[in-house]
Structure formats: structure tokens, C-alpha cells
CSV table of C-alpha atoms in Angstrom, one decimal:
chain,number,residue,atom,x,y,z
A,251,MET,CA,0.0,0.0,0.0
A,252,THR,CA,1.1,3.5,-0.8
A,253,ASN,CA,0.8,6.1,2.0
A,254,THR,CA,-0.8,9.3,0.7
A,255,ARG,CA,0.5,12.3,2.5
A,256,LEU,CA,-2.1,15.0,3.1
A,257,PRO,CA,-0.9,18.5,2.1
A,258,THR,CA,0.1,20.6,5.0
A,259,VAL,CA,-0.4,24.3,5.0
A,260,PRO,CA,2.6,26.6,4.6
A,261,ALA,CA,4.3,27.6,7.8
A,262,LEU,CA,2.6,30.6,9.5
A,263,PRO,CA,4.7,33.7,10.1
A,264,ALA,CA,6.8,33.6,13.3
A,265,SER,CA,5.5,37.1,14.2
A,266,LEU,CA,2.0,35.9,14.3
A,267,LEU,CA,1.4,37.0,17.8
A,268,ASP,CA,1.8,40.4,19.7
A,269,ARG,CA,1.8,39.9,23.5
A,270,ASP,CA,1.5,43.6,24.0
A,271,ALA,CA,-1.7,43.9,22.1
A,272,GLY,CA,-5.0,44.4,23.8
A,273,GLU,CA,-6.4,41.4,22.0
A,274,SER,CA,-6.1,38.0,23.6
A,275,LEU,CA,-3.6,35.4,22.1
A,276,THR,CA,-6.5,33.2,21.1
A,277,ASP,CA,-8.3,35.9,19.3
A,278,GLN,CA,-5.0,37.0,17.4
A,279,ILE,CA,-4.6,33.4,16.2
A,280,VAL,CA,-8.2,33.2,15.0
A,281,ARG,CA,-8.0,36.7,13.3
A,282,THR,CA,-4.7,35.9,11.5
A,283,VAL,CA,-5.6,32.3,10.4
A,284,ALA,CA,-9.0,33.5,9.2
A,285,ALA,CA,-7.6,36.3,7.2
A,286,ARG,CA,-5.0,34.0,5.5
A,287,ILE,CA,-7.8,31.6,4.6
A,288,GLU,CA,-9.9,34.5,3.2
A,289,GLU,CA,-6.9,35.6,1.2
A,290,ARG,CA,-6.4,32.0,-0.2
A,291,LEU,CA,-2.9,31.9,1.3
A,292,LEU,CA,-4.1,28.7,3.2
A,293,ARG,CA,-5.6,26.4,0.6
A,294,PRO,CA,-8.8,24.4,1.2
A,295,GLY,CA,-8.0,20.8,2.3
A,296,GLY,CA,-4.6,21.6,3.7
A,297,ARG,CA,-3.8,20.3,7.1
A,298,MET,CA,-3.1,22.7,9.8
A,299,PRO,CA,0.0,22.2,12.1
A,300,SER,CA,-0.8,19.9,15.0
A,301,ILE,CA,-1.8,21.5,18.3
A,302,ARG,CA,1.6,20.7,19.9
A,303,ALA,CA,3.5,21.9,16.8
A,304,PHE,CA,1.6,25.2,16.6
A,305,ALA,CA,2.1,25.8,20.3
A,306,ALA,CA,5.8,25.2,20.1
A,307,ALA,CA,6.3,27.3,17.0
A,308,HIS,CA,4.6,30.3,18.5
A,309,GLY,CA,5.4,30.0,22.2
A,310,VAL,CA,1.9,29.6,23.5
A,311,SER,CA,0.1,26.9,25.5
A,312,ALA,CA,-1.6,24.0,23.8
A,313,PHE,CA,-4.8,25.2,25.6
A,314,THR,CA,-4.6,28.5,23.7
A,315,VAL,CA,-4.2,26.7,20.4
A,316,VAL,CA,-7.1,24.3,21.1
A,317,ALA,CA,-9.4,27.4,21.9
A,318,ALA,CA,-8.3,29.1,18.7
A,319,TYR,CA,-8.9,26.0,16.5
A,320,ASP,CA,-12.2,25.4,18.1
A,321,LYS,CA,-13.4,28.9,17.3
A,322,LEU,CA,-12.1,28.6,13.7
A,323,VAL,CA,-14.1,25.4,13.4
A,324,ALA,CA,-17.2,27.0,14.8
A,325,ARG,CA,-16.8,29.9,12.3
A,326,GLY,CA,-16.5,27.6,9.4
A,327,TYR,CA,-12.8,28.1,8.6
A,328,LEU,CA,-11.4,24.7,9.8
A,329,GLU,CA,-12.8,21.2,10.1
A,330,SER,CA,-11.8,18.7,12.7
A,331,ARG,CA,-11.2,15.0,11.4
A,332,ARG,CA,-11.0,12.5,14.2
A,333,GLY,CA,-7.6,11.0,14.4
A,334,ALA,CA,-6.2,13.1,11.5
A,335,GLY,CA,-6.2,16.7,12.9
A,336,PHE,CA,-7.5,20.0,11.7
A,337,PHE,CA,-7.9,21.0,8.0
A,338,VAL,CA,-8.7,24.1,6.1
A,339,ARG,CA,-12.4,23.9,5.2
A,340,THR,CA,-13.7,24.5,1.7
A,341,ARG,CA,-15.9,27.5,2.1
A,342,PRO,CA,-18.9,27.9,-0.1
A,343,GLY,CA,-18.9,30.9,-2.4
A,344,THR,CA,-20.7,33.9,-1.1
A,345,VAL,CA,-22.6,36.5,-3.0
A,346,PRO,CA,-22.7,39.9,-1.4
A,347,ALA,CA,-26.2,40.6,-0.3
A,348,ALA,CA,-27.8,43.5,-2.0
A,349,ALA,CA,-28.7,46.4,0.3
A,350,PRO,CA,-32.4,46.0,1.3
A,351,ALA,CA,-34.9,48.4,-0.1
A,352,ALA,CA,-35.8,51.0,2.5
A,353,VAL,CA,-39.4,49.6,2.4
A,354,GLU,CA,-40.1,46.2,0.8
A,355,PRO,CA,-42.5,46.5,-2.3
A,356,ALA,CA,-45.9,44.9,-1.9
A,357,GLU,CA,-46.1,42.3,-4.7
A,358,GLN,CA,-49.8,41.5,-4.3
A,359,GLY,CA,-51.1,44.7,-2.7
A,360,LEU,CA,-50.7,45.9,0.9
A,361,ASP,CA,-51.7,43.5,3.6
A,362,VAL,CA,-50.9,42.8,7.2
A,363,ALA,CA,-47.9,40.6,6.4
A,364,TRP,CA,-46.4,43.4,4.3
A,365,LEU,CA,-46.7,45.9,7.2
A,366,VAL,CA,-45.3,43.5,9.8
A,367,ARG,CA,-42.4,42.5,7.5
A,368,ASN,CA,-41.4,46.1,7.0
A,369,MET,CA,-41.8,46.9,10.7
A,370,PHE,CA,-39.1,44.3,11.4
A,371,ARG,CA,-36.6,45.5,8.7
A,372,GLN,CA,-34.6,47.4,11.2
A,373,LEU,CA,-35.0,50.7,9.4
A,374,PRO,CA,-34.4,54.0,11.2
A,375,HIS,CA,-37.3,54.7,13.4
A,376,GLN,CA,-37.6,58.2,11.7
A,377,GLN,CA,-38.5,56.5,8.4
A,378,MET,CA,-41.4,54.5,9.9
A,379,PRO,CA,-44.3,56.9,10.9
A,380,GLY,CA,-46.5,53.9,10.7
A,381,THR,CA,-44.6,51.8,13.3
A,382,GLY,CA,-46.2,50.6,16.5
A,383,VAL,CA,-43.2,51.0,18.9
A,384,LEU,CA,-41.3,53.9,20.5
A,385,PRO,CA,-37.8,54.8,19.4
A,386,ALA,CA,-35.1,52.6,21.0
A,387,GLU,CA,-33.4,55.6,22.5
A,388,TRP,CA,-36.6,56.4,24.5
A,389,LEU,CA,-36.2,53.2,26.3
A,390,ASP,CA,-33.9,52.4,29.3
A,391,ALA,CA,-31.2,50.2,27.8
A,392,ALA,CA,-29.0,50.8,30.8
A,393,ALA,CA,-31.6,49.4,33.2
A,394,VAL,CA,-32.1,46.3,31.1
A,395,ALA,CA,-28.4,45.7,30.7
A,396,GLY,CA,-27.8,46.2,34.4
A,397,ALA,CA,-30.6,43.8,35.4
A,398,LEU,CA,-29.4,41.2,32.9
A,399,ARG,CA,-25.8,41.4,34.4
A,400,HIS,CA,-27.3,41.0,38.0
A,401,VAL,CA,-29.5,38.1,37.0
A,402,THR,CA,-26.8,36.1,35.1
A,403,ARG,CA,-23.9,36.6,37.7
A,404,ARG,CA,-26.0,35.4,40.6
A,405,GLN,CA,-26.7,31.8,39.5
A,406,ASP,CA,-25.2,29.8,36.6
A,407,ASP,CA,-27.9,27.3,36.6
A,408,ILE,CA,-30.6,29.7,35.5
A,409,LEU,CA,-28.8,30.1,32.2
A,410,LEU,CA,-29.2,26.3,31.6
A,411,ASN,CA,-32.5,25.1,33.0
A,412,TYR,CA,-36.1,25.5,32.1
A,413,GLY,CA,-38.3,28.0,33.9
A,414,VAL,CA,-41.6,27.3,35.5
A,415,PRO,CA,-44.6,26.8,33.1
A,416,GLN,CA,-46.8,29.3,35.0
A,417,GLY,CA,-43.9,31.8,35.1
A,418,PHE,CA,-41.1,33.0,37.6
A,419,LEU,CA,-43.0,33.2,40.9
A,420,PRO,CA,-41.3,36.5,42.2
A,421,LEU,CA,-42.3,38.2,38.9
A,422,ARG,CA,-45.9,37.0,39.4
A,423,GLN,CA,-45.8,38.3,42.9
A,424,GLN,CA,-44.6,41.6,41.6
A,425,LEU,CA,-47.3,41.7,38.9
A,426,GLN,CA,-49.8,41.2,41.7
A,427,LEU,CA,-48.8,44.5,43.2
A,428,LYS,CA,-48.7,46.1,39.7
A,429,LEU,CA,-52.3,45.0,39.0
A,430,ALA,CA,-53.4,46.3,42.4
A,431,GLU,CA,-52.4,49.8,41.3
A,432,VAL,CA,-55.0,49.6,38.6
A,433,GLU,CA,-57.6,48.1,41.0
A,434,ILE,CA,-57.4,44.5,39.7
A,435,ALA,CA,-57.1,41.9,42.5
A,436,ALA,CA,-55.2,38.9,41.3
A,437,ALA,CA,-53.2,36.3,43.3
A,438,PRO,CA,-50.0,35.0,41.8
A,439,GLU,CA,-51.8,31.7,41.0
A,440,GLN,CA,-54.1,33.7,38.7
A,441,ILE,CA,-51.2,35.1,36.6
A,442,VAL,CA,-49.5,33.2,33.7
A,443,THR,CA,-46.5,34.7,31.9
A,444,THR,CA,-46.3,34.7,28.1
A,445,ALA,CA,-44.0,35.6,25.2
A,446,GLY,CA,-45.7,38.9,24.9
A,447,VAL,CA,-49.4,39.8,24.3
A,448,THR,CA,-49.2,38.0,20.9
A,449,GLN,CA,-48.7,34.6,22.6
A,450,ALA,CA,-51.3,35.5,25.2
A,451,LEU,CA,-54.0,36.2,22.5
A,452,ASP,CA,-53.1,32.9,20.7
A,453,MET,CA,-53.3,30.9,23.9
A,454,VAL,CA,-56.7,32.3,24.9
A,455,ALA,CA,-58.1,31.9,21.4
A,456,ARG,CA,-56.9,28.3,21.2
A,457,GLU,CA,-58.4,27.5,24.7
A,458,PHE,CA,-61.8,29.2,24.1
A,459,THR,CA,-62.7,28.7,20.5
A,460,ARG,CA,-62.9,26.0,17.9
A,461,PRO,CA,-63.0,26.2,14.1
A,462,GLY,CA,-66.1,28.0,12.9
A,463,ASP,CA,-66.6,30.0,16.2
A,464,THR,CA,-66.8,33.8,16.0
A,465,ILE,CA,-64.4,36.3,17.7
A,466,LEU,CA,-65.4,39.9,18.0
A,467,VAL,CA,-62.7,42.7,17.8
A,468,ASP,CA,-62.7,46.4,17.7
A,469,ASP,CA,-62.9,48.0,14.2
A,470,PRO,CA,-60.3,49.5,13.8
A,471,ALA,CA,-58.0,47.4,16.0
A,472,TRP,CA,-54.5,45.8,16.1
A,473,PHE,CA,-54.2,44.0,12.8
A,474,LEU,CA,-51.9,41.1,13.7
A,475,MET,CA,-54.6,39.2,15.6
A,476,PHE,CA,-57.0,39.1,12.6
A,477,ALA,CA,-54.8,36.7,10.6
A,478,SER,CA,-53.8,34.9,13.8
A,479,PHE,CA,-57.4,34.1,14.7
A,480,ALA,CA,-58.4,33.3,11.1
A,481,ALA,CA,-55.5,30.7,10.9
A,482,LEU,CA,-57.3,29.0,13.8
A,483,GLY,CA,-60.5,28.7,11.8
A,484,ALA,CA,-62.3,31.4,13.7
A,485,ARG,CA,-64.5,34.0,12.0
A,486,VAL,CA,-63.3,37.5,12.9
A,487,VAL,CA,-66.0,40.2,13.1
A,488,GLY,CA,-65.4,43.9,13.8
A,489,VAL,CA,-67.4,46.1,16.2
A,490,PRO,CA,-67.3,49.8,15.2
A,491,ARG,CA,-65.1,51.7,17.7
A,492,LEU,CA,-66.2,55.2,18.7
A,493,ALA,CA,-64.4,57.9,20.7
A,494,ASP,CA,-65.5,56.4,24.1
A,495,GLY,CA,-65.6,52.7,23.2
A,496,PRO,CA,-67.6,50.3,21.0
A,497,ASP,CA,-70.8,51.1,19.3
A,498,LEU,CA,-73.1,49.4,21.9
A,499,ALA,CA,-76.1,49.0,19.6
A,500,ARG,CA,-73.9,47.3,17.0
A,501,LEU,CA,-72.2,45.1,19.7
A,502,GLU,CA,-75.6,43.9,20.8
A,503,GLU,CA,-76.7,43.0,17.3
A,504,LEU,CA,-73.5,41.2,16.4
A,505,ALA,CA,-73.6,39.3,19.8
A,506,ALA,CA,-77.1,38.1,19.0
A,507,LEU,CA,-76.3,37.2,15.4
A,508,HIS,CA,-73.0,35.4,15.8
A,509,GLN,CA,-73.1,34.1,19.4
A,510,PRO,CA,-69.3,34.9,19.7
A,511,ARG,CA,-67.0,33.1,22.2
A,512,LEU,CA,-64.7,36.1,22.7
A,513,TYR,CA,-64.6,39.8,22.3
A,514,VAL,CA,-61.1,41.3,22.3
A,515,ILE,CA,-60.9,44.9,23.3
A,516,ASN,CA,-58.5,47.7,24.2
A,517,SER,CA,-60.0,49.6,27.1
A,518,VAL,CA,-57.2,52.0,27.6
A,519,LEU,CA,-55.2,53.7,24.9
A,520,HIS,CA,-56.9,51.8,22.1
A,521,ASN,CA,-54.7,50.8,19.1
A,522,PRO,CA,-54.8,52.7,16.6
A,523,THR,CA,-56.8,55.7,18.0
A,524,SER,CA,-55.3,56.0,21.5
A,525,THR,CA,-58.8,56.6,22.9
A,526,SER,CA,-60.1,55.0,26.1
A,527,LEU,CA,-63.3,53.3,27.3
A,528,SER,CA,-65.7,55.4,29.3
A,529,ALA,CA,-67.0,54.1,32.6
A,530,ALA,CA,-70.6,54.1,31.3
A,531,LYS,CA,-69.8,52.1,28.3
A,532,ALA,CA,-67.7,49.7,30.3
A,533,PHE,CA,-70.6,48.7,32.4
A,534,GLN,CA,-72.8,48.2,29.3
A,535,VAL,CA,-70.1,46.1,27.6
A,536,LEU,CA,-70.1,43.8,30.7
A,537,ARG,CA,-73.8,43.6,30.7
A,538,ILE,CA,-74.0,42.6,27.0
A,539,ALA,CA,-71.2,40.1,27.4
A,540,GLU,CA,-73.0,38.5,30.4
A,541,ARG,CA,-76.3,38.3,28.5
A,542,HIS,CA,-74.7,36.6,25.5
A,543,GLY,CA,-72.2,34.4,27.3
A,544,ILE,CA,-69.1,36.2,25.8
A,545,THR,CA,-65.8,36.0,27.4
A,546,LEU,CA,-64.1,39.5,27.3
A,547,VAL,CA,-60.4,39.7,26.6
A,548,GLU,CA,-58.9,43.0,27.7
A,549,ASP,CA,-55.6,43.9,25.9
A,550,ASP,CA,-53.9,46.5,28.1
A,551,ILE,CA,-50.4,46.5,26.4
A,552,TYR,CA,-50.2,50.3,26.6
A,553,CYS,CA,-51.1,50.5,30.4
A,554,ASP,CA,-47.9,52.2,31.4
A,555,LEU,CA,-48.3,55.0,28.7
A,556,HIS,CA,-51.5,56.2,30.4
A,557,PRO,CA,-51.0,58.8,33.2
A,558,GLY,CA,-53.6,57.2,35.5
A,559,PRO,CA,-57.2,58.1,36.6
A,560,ALA,CA,-56.0,60.9,38.7
A,561,VAL,CA,-55.0,62.8,35.5
A,562,GLN,CA,-57.3,61.2,32.9
A,563,PRO,CA,-60.2,58.8,33.3
A,564,ALA,CA,-59.5,55.2,32.6
A,565,THR,CA,-61.8,52.4,33.2
A,566,ARG,CA,-60.7,48.8,32.9
A,567,LEU,CA,-63.2,46.1,32.4
A,568,ALA,CA,-61.0,43.7,34.6
A,569,ALA,CA,-61.2,46.2,37.5
A,570,LEU,CA,-65.1,46.3,37.3
A,571,ASP,CA,-65.4,42.5,36.8
A,572,GLN,CA,-62.5,41.5,39.0
A,573,LEU,CA,-61.6,38.7,36.5
A,574,LYS,CA,-64.8,36.7,36.7
A,575,HIS,CA,-65.6,37.0,33.1
A,576,VAL,CA,-62.7,39.1,31.9
A,577,ILE,CA,-59.2,37.8,30.8
A,578,TYR,CA,-56.7,40.6,31.3
A,579,LEU,CA,-53.5,40.8,29.1
A,580,SER,CA,-50.6,43.1,29.3
A,581,GLY,CA,-46.8,43.1,28.9
A,582,PHE,CA,-43.6,45.1,28.7
A,583,SER,CA,-42.6,45.1,25.0
A,584,LYS,CA,-43.8,48.7,24.3
A,585,THR,CA,-42.2,50.3,27.3
A,586,MET,CA,-39.3,48.2,28.6
A,587,ALA,CA,-37.8,46.0,25.8
A,588,ALA,CA,-39.5,44.2,23.0
A,589,ASN,CA,-36.7,41.6,22.8
A,590,LEU,CA,-37.4,40.4,26.3
A,591,ARG,CA,-40.7,39.0,25.1
A,592,VAL,CA,-42.4,39.2,28.5
A,593,GLY,CA,-46.1,39.5,28.8
A,594,PHE,CA,-48.7,38.0,31.1
A,595,ILE,CA,-52.3,36.9,31.5
A,596,ALA,CA,-54.5,37.5,34.6
A,597,ALA,CA,-57.6,35.5,34.9
A,598,ALA,CA,-60.0,33.6,37.2
A,599,PRO,CA,-58.1,30.7,39.0
A,600,GLU,CA,-59.5,27.9,37.0
A,601,VAL,CA,-58.9,29.7,33.6
A,602,ALA,CA,-55.4,30.5,34.7
A,603,ARG,CA,-54.7,26.8,35.4
A,604,ARG,CA,-56.1,25.8,32.0
A,605,LEU,CA,-54.0,28.4,30.3
A,606,ALA,CA,-50.8,27.5,32.2
A,607,ASP,CA,-51.4,23.8,31.1
A,608,ARG,CA,-51.9,24.9,27.5
A,609,LYS,CA,-48.7,27.0,27.6
A,610,MET,CA,-46.9,24.0,29.0
A,611,LEU,CA,-48.1,21.7,26.2
A,612,GLN,CA,-47.3,24.3,23.5
A,613,THR,CA,-43.9,25.7,24.6
A,614,LEU,CA,-43.1,24.1,28.0
A,615,THR,CA,-42.1,27.5,29.5
A,616,THR,CA,-41.2,31.0,28.5
A,617,SER,CA,-37.8,32.6,28.9
A,618,ASP,CA,-36.9,32.5,32.6
A,619,ILE,CA,-34.0,34.8,32.1
A,620,GLY,CA,-36.3,37.5,30.4
A,621,GLU,CA,-38.8,37.1,33.3
A,622,ARG,CA,-36.1,37.5,35.9
A,623,VAL,CA,-34.8,40.6,34.2
A,624,VAL,CA,-38.2,42.2,34.2
A,625,HIS,CA,-38.7,41.3,37.8
A,626,ARG,CA,-35.4,42.9,38.7
A,627,ILE,CA,-36.3,46.1,36.8
A,628,LEU,CA,-39.7,46.4,38.5
A,629,CYS,CA,-38.2,45.7,41.9
A,630,GLU,CA,-35.5,48.4,41.6
A,631,GLY,CA,-38.2,51.0,41.4
A,632,SER,CA,-36.7,53.0,38.5
A,633,TYR,CA,-39.3,51.7,36.0
A,634,ARG,CA,-42.0,54.1,37.4
A,635,LYS,CA,-39.8,57.1,36.7
A,636,HIS,CA,-38.9,55.7,33.2
A,637,ALA,CA,-42.6,55.5,32.4
A,638,GLU,CA,-43.2,59.0,33.5
A,639,ARG,CA,-40.3,60.2,31.2
A,640,MET,CA,-41.9,58.4,28.2
A,641,ARG,CA,-45.3,59.9,28.9
A,642,ALA,CA,-43.8,63.4,29.3
A,643,ARG,CA,-42.0,63.1,25.9
A,644,LEU,CA,-45.2,62.0,24.2
A,645,ASP,CA,-47.1,64.8,25.8
A,646,GLY,CA,-44.5,67.3,24.6
A,647,LEU,CA,-44.9,66.1,21.0
A,648,ARG,CA,-48.6,65.4,20.7
A,649,ALA,CA,-50.3,68.8,20.4
A,650,ARG,CA,-47.6,70.2,18.1
A,651,THR,CA,-47.8,67.1,15.9
A,652,VAL,CA,-51.5,67.2,15.7
A,653,ARG,CA,-51.5,70.8,14.7
A,654,GLN,CA,-48.9,70.2,12.0
A,655,LEU,CA,-51.0,67.4,10.6
A,656,GLU,CA,-54.2,69.5,10.6
A,657,ARG,CA,-52.3,72.3,8.8
A,658,LEU,CA,-51.6,69.8,6.0
A,659,GLY,CA,-55.3,69.0,5.7
A,660,LEU,CA,-55.5,65.8,7.7
A,661,ALA,CA,-58.6,65.5,9.9
A,662,ILE,CA,-58.2,64.1,13.5
A,663,ASP,CA,-61.6,63.6,14.9
A,664,LEU,CA,-60.4,61.6,17.9
A,665,ALA,CA,-57.6,63.9,19.3
A,666,PRO,CA,-56.0,61.6,22.0
A,667,PRO,CA,-55.0,63.0,25.3
A,668,ALA,CA,-52.3,60.2,25.8
A,669,GLY,CA,-50.6,57.5,24.1
A,670,MET,CA,-48.3,57.3,21.0
A,671,PHE,CA,-50.9,57.0,18.1
A,672,VAL,CA,-53.0,59.5,16.1
A,673,TRP,CA,-55.8,58.2,13.9
A,674,ALA,CA,-55.8,60.6,11.0
A,675,ASP,CA,-58.2,61.0,8.1
A,676,ALA,CA,-56.2,61.8,4.9
A,677,GLY,CA,-59.3,62.3,2.8
A,678,ARG,CA,-58.1,59.7,0.2
A,679,ASP,CA,-57.4,56.0,-0.1
A,680,THR,CA,-54.4,55.5,2.3
A,681,ASN,CA,-53.4,52.3,0.5
A,682,VAL,CA,-52.3,54.5,-2.4
A,683,LEU,CA,-50.6,56.9,-0.1
A,684,ALA,CA,-48.7,54.1,1.6
A,685,GLU,CA,-47.5,52.8,-1.7
A,686,ARG,CA,-46.2,56.3,-2.6
A,687,ALA,CA,-44.6,56.5,0.8
A,688,MET,CA,-43.0,53.2,0.1
A,689,ALA,CA,-41.4,54.5,-3.1
A,690,ALA,CA,-40.0,57.4,-1.0
A,691,GLY,CA,-38.5,55.0,1.6
A,692,LEU,CA,-41.1,55.6,4.3
A,693,LEU,CA,-43.4,53.2,6.0
A,694,LEU,CA,-47.0,54.3,6.6
A,695,ALA,CA,-49.8,52.1,8.2
A,696,PRO,CA,-53.0,52.5,6.0
A,697,GLY,CA,-56.3,52.2,7.7
A,698,SER,CA,-57.4,49.2,5.7
A,699,LEU,CA,-55.0,46.9,7.6
A,700,PHE,CA,-56.7,47.8,10.9
A,701,SER,CA,-60.1,46.4,9.9
A,702,PRO,CA,-61.1,42.8,9.6
A,703,SER,CA,-62.8,43.7,6.3
A,704,GLN,CA,-59.5,45.0,4.9
A,705,LEU,CA,-61.6,47.5,2.8
A,706,PRO,CA,-60.0,50.7,1.5
A,707,SER,CA,-59.8,53.4,4.1
A,708,ARG,CA,-59.1,57.1,4.3
A,709,PHE,CA,-57.6,56.8,7.7
A,710,MET,CA,-54.0,55.8,8.7
A,711,ARG,CA,-52.3,55.3,12.0
A,712,LEU,CA,-49.4,57.7,12.8
A,713,ASN,CA,-46.9,57.3,15.6
A,714,ILE,CA,-46.1,60.8,17.0
A,715,ALA,CA,-42.7,59.6,18.3
A,716,ALA,CA,-41.7,58.8,14.6
A,717,MET,CA,-43.0,62.0,13.1
A,718,GLN,CA,-40.0,64.2,13.9
A,719,ASP,CA,-38.0,63.7,10.7
A,720,ALA,CA,-38.2,66.4,8.1
A,721,ALA,CA,-38.4,63.8,5.3
A,722,VAL,CA,-41.8,62.6,6.7
A,723,TRP,CA,-43.2,66.1,6.6
A,724,ARG,CA,-41.9,66.9,3.2
A,725,PHE,CA,-43.5,63.8,1.9
A,726,LEU,CA,-46.9,64.6,3.5
A,727,GLU,CA,-46.8,68.2,2.3
A,728,ARG,CA,-46.0,67.1,-1.2
A,729,GLU,CA,-48.8,64.5,-1.3
A,730,LEU,CA,-51.5,66.3,0.8
A,731,GLY,CA,-50.5,70.0,0.9
């Protein structure tokens, strides 16, 4: 038999390492070897020096070389062959990715998926007046980073284990106090943590409905749940939303006609109008729901952007009903950090148990680390001041932004006293306006997407925190002025 010698890569330069550099020896090896592979100085298939030989040639420990080789394997530069050593890997050819369009074109017309895709394209916030979040610089990144450091340095095992299906108990205890501030009494056993309100709505819909059942929603309302409910086989029917809540006569008619299982409602700072439910209407909604056997699902994700009843009236159905027939949802994606994905459900004890079991069967648990970070931030006491600062910034922008919009000819019938949204009447089909904005690299949110019917609309949702760029105003003046 003839022994076939595998080609060994050329010797690496003796000056490979600089011990006075701020970079670790391991990272210097990784950087230098990777660069030589990228420059084709080390050919694919060539064998790297053995760990012992490399260590001796460059005066480093074998441990340092092992760590460097392992990193190079993980990054696709080397491959490890058992019993043979490390070899330069054949890297697939790469085509430079084209720079993404500012806003992705709508191939088959504007729809909810188009809007959500573009909201997640990581564009500058100033280019997305139709977005549903606050600018990142408005949030408290230092508090999140500090809480994360605190959580991860205390116990190593929390980084490796599952959490608890119902949610981190100290967080649920803290949420009990938070709910008491808005006059909702809920024991920790009545609270289930979720991956945001999106998962909470999905869990509730799956638990309470079957294909063919009807779910009532506000019209207009948060668009993402329409497609989510429809995917479950539910029929989604809109209840016209007025300045102080739903159209009660229409709600009564639809309840009698469709016998819905659920009605999902924003009581406080409704999306997209930022209006709130009046006390009188709240009582009537509860009565109608009781007469027709409807479970009310109260989405209160914008809770912390409301200044409180001492400043502005705010009536929550869950506070009136005390979770007997109302399921309450909220979370921290809008005001703390969307990437933590921490929301929660508060419900009657039996409902909470059922939802916790459903969550366990669907996803086992939610992120224990995220829940501990939120708990830490809430316990430190700085979150309250942070929420006050956000509200103050919005208050400082709202009146001026509304006046500017009205000067351009937009009508704002429901001038909100709080929140981040303005529901503006452009006097024309806002699908067309959104397409023209798209061509200018701007993202608008046309009103058609906020209705289950998806019919053309003159309205659009504008985020006042994303209306501060001159390009947005130039576009609106050019199109509407």
C-alpha cells in the first residue's frame, strides 16, 4: 500500500502574535488564520499544524491553540477530522447581499404581512411613521443591561435550565402589586407569563374557540390578531369603535347574530386611536357580554403610557369585573424592551390553570431569564420614573404634531390625550398613499389593515414619536398639501 501524505499548509509567520496587544492570544490566532484563509494563502484541504507543533512554534500553550482552533471550526474556517487533525475547510462561495430596499415592495397589494415584515426591517425609526413602537433611544437600555448582568452573575444554573410553566414566581408576585395599582385583584396563581401579548392572545383563542366560532374585535383594531385568529379557523367580526368605546347597539346586534365566544378589546389607549373606554360604556359592555355568554379579553399593553385616573379617566373591564368573566392581558414590549418578550395573562383561578397547562403543552415554558430581568427592573423602582419620562416626551410632541397634521389637511376627529398614536383622516385612499410613501423609503400604516374587512380606508395610524424627521413632513406636504 502507498501512503498518501495529506498536504500541510505553509508555515505561518513567526511574528503571528503580539503579546503587548490588547487582543487575547486566542483571538489573534483566530483573526490571523481566518484572514490567511480568506486571502487564499491557506488552501482548502490543507492540514493545519498539530496543536503541539503550533504551540511550540509560537510559544503559546496547547490550551490557547485548542481554543483558537475550536473557534475557527465554529466559524467555518477549519474542520476537525477524528484522528487526523484540523484541516482548512472548503468555504462555499458567497454572493454579497444587496442592500435591502428602504421599504419592501408589496407584490400583491398591501396586507398585514407586508406591514409587519417592514416593521421588522430594522430601518431607522424616523423612516417609519406607521410603526407601533417607541424609538429605542426612548427606552432604558442601561436598566435592562444592568438587570441582565445582575441576573446572570448570581446563579449559573438559571442560564441552563427550564423555567416554570406558569412563570417566575417572584415576577408574578410583583405583577400582583402592579395589578393592584389599577384596582385589579389577582393572586400570583391567577397570573401566567407569556412571550408577549401576541402569545397570550393565541393561547386564549386556542383555549376558548374551535374552528367556525366567532371572535369579535374592535374595528379598527390591532391588525396582527386578525390573521392569527383566522388561521385557527375562527371568524373575525369587527365592532365599530367610537371615541368612548364600542358602538353598543352594533355590539348587541353582532352578539345576538353570531353568538361569539370572545370579544377582544383595548379599554385603555386603544390601538390605533389612543382613545379609552368610558365608565358608562364599560358597564354596558359587561352587561352585553353576560347576556350573551361572551368572554371578554382585555388587551392593556399600553397600560404604562396612560397617566392614571387621577390625571385622565381610565376604566378597565377587569377592574369592574375582578376577572370573573374578563381575561386581562398586558406586557412590557412597548415600554421596557420588546426583545425580552415578557407578557402576562391574569384570569380567574380555573382559567389561569387551564392556560398554564396549554402553555406547557405548547412551549413548555417562556424565557426564565427574560422574566427575571423584568422582575429585577420592576423591583428596583426605576421603571416608574422611566414610564413618567416616556409619557412626558409624548405629551411634549402630541399637540404640536396634531397641529402640523391638521395644517396639511388631515382631519383628526379623535384627538387623543395620551398614548403614541394618532388616527388621521387623509381624505383619500391611504393604501395609495402608503404605496407612494414606500417609493420614498417611508413606512405608513394604512387604515385598511386595521379592519377585519380590509376594505380601502381614508384613515391611517401615525406614531407621533416617529413624526420628527423632516423627510416625513416633506412627503406629507408634497402629497397632501
